[in-house]
Amino acid sequence: MSVSPSVVQVEDLGKISKQVQFVLQDVVDLRDNKWVPRQRQDTKVKTIDQIHREAEDEEQMTKQLASQYIGEDGGDERKGSRQVERNETRYSKS
């Protein structure tokens, strides 16, 4: 990374706050990226309650999707229905 000597000297001092160091690093990154800001996925701050709710929703969705493919007895419903179809065709051809 090519950095101007004045920025390097300021970072090397260590007497400036971390907040200022991060701001300087952001400016250096912006310059390296031709002044195009990086894209952020989610800039909205979430509360702990929102994070917990999202985790619960995700878990429920996972369980719901799993229940679509796995029967109550733990067997694969799709496999059972294919087995029945095979047996019906096997016995009806005789």
Coordinates of C-alpha atoms in Angstrom, one line a residue:
M1 CA 0.0 0.0 0.0
S2 CA 1.4 3.3 -1.0
V3 CA 0.8 5.8 1.8
S4 CA 2.0 9.3 2.0
P5 CA 4.8 9.9 4.6
S6 CA 2.6 12.3 6.7
V7 CA 0.0 9.5 7.2
V8 CA 2.6 7.0 8.2
Q9 CA 4.2 9.4 10.7
V10 CA 0.8 10.1 12.3
E11 CA 0.0 6.4 12.6
D12 CA 3.5 5.7 14.0
L13 CA 3.1 8.3 16.8
G14 CA 0.7 6.1 18.7
K15 CA -0.4 9.1 20.8
I16 CA -3.6 9.6 18.8
S17 CA -6.8 7.9 19.7
K18 CA -7.9 4.7 18.1
Q19 CA -10.9 6.5 16.6
V20 CA -8.7 8.9 14.7
Q21 CA -6.4 6.1 13.6
F22 CA -9.4 4.3 12.1
V23 CA -10.6 7.4 10.4
L24 CA -7.2 7.8 8.9
Q25 CA -7.2 4.2 7.8
D26 CA -10.6 4.7 6.1
V27 CA -9.2 7.7 4.2
V28 CA -6.2 5.7 3.1
D29 CA -8.5 2.8 2.0
L30 CA -10.7 5.3 0.1
R31 CA -7.8 6.7 -1.7
D32 CA -6.5 3.2 -2.6
N33 CA -10.0 2.4 -4.0
K34 CA -10.0 5.5 -6.2
W35 CA -12.3 7.4 -3.8
V36 CA -15.1 4.9 -4.2
P37 CA -16.6 3.9 -0.9
R38 CA -16.9 0.2 -0.1
Q39 CA -20.4 -1.3 -0.1
R40 CA -21.7 -2.4 3.2
Q41 CA -24.2 -5.2 3.6
D42 CA -26.1 -3.9 6.6
T43 CA -25.4 -0.5 8.0
K44 CA -28.3 -0.5 10.4
V45 CA -27.4 -1.2 14.0
K46 CA -29.4 -4.1 15.5
T47 CA -30.4 -4.6 19.1
I48 CA -29.7 -7.8 20.9
D49 CA -33.4 -8.6 20.9
Q50 CA -33.5 -8.2 17.1
I51 CA -30.6 -10.6 16.7
H52 CA -32.2 -13.1 19.0
R53 CA -35.5 -12.9 17.1
E54 CA -33.7 -13.4 13.8
A55 CA -31.9 -16.4 15.2
E56 CA -35.2 -17.9 16.4
D57 CA -36.9 -17.2 13.0
E58 CA -34.0 -18.9 11.2
E59 CA -34.2 -21.9 13.5
Q60 CA -37.9 -22.2 13.0
M61 CA -37.5 -22.0 9.2
T62 CA -34.8 -24.7 9.3
K63 CA -37.1 -27.0 11.4
Q64 CA -40.0 -26.3 9.0
L65 CA -37.9 -27.1 5.9
A66 CA -36.6 -30.2 7.6
S67 CA -40.1 -31.4 8.5
Q68 CA -41.1 -31.2 4.9
Y69 CA -38.5 -33.8 4.0
I70 CA -38.4 -35.9 7.1
G71 CA -41.5 -37.7 8.5
E72 CA -42.6 -37.8 12.1
D73 CA -40.9 -41.2 12.6
G74 CA -37.6 -39.8 11.4
G75 CA -37.8 -41.5 8.0
D76 CA -37.6 -39.9 4.7
E77 CA -41.2 -39.5 3.4
R78 CA -40.1 -39.2 -0.2
K79 CA -38.2 -42.4 0.0
G80 CA -41.3 -44.2 1.5
S81 CA -43.6 -42.9 -1.3
R82 CA -41.1 -44.1 -4.0
Q83 CA -40.9 -47.5 -2.3
V84 CA -44.8 -47.8 -2.3
E85 CA -44.8 -46.8 -6.0
R86 CA -42.2 -49.5 -6.8
N87 CA -44.1 -52.1 -4.9
E88 CA -47.4 -51.2 -6.6
T89 CA -45.9 -51.5 -10.1
R90 CA -44.0 -54.7 -9.2
Y91 CA -47.2 -56.5 -8.0
S92 CA -49.5 -55.1 -10.6
K93 CA -47.4 -56.4 -13.6
S94 CA -47.8 -60.1 -12.6

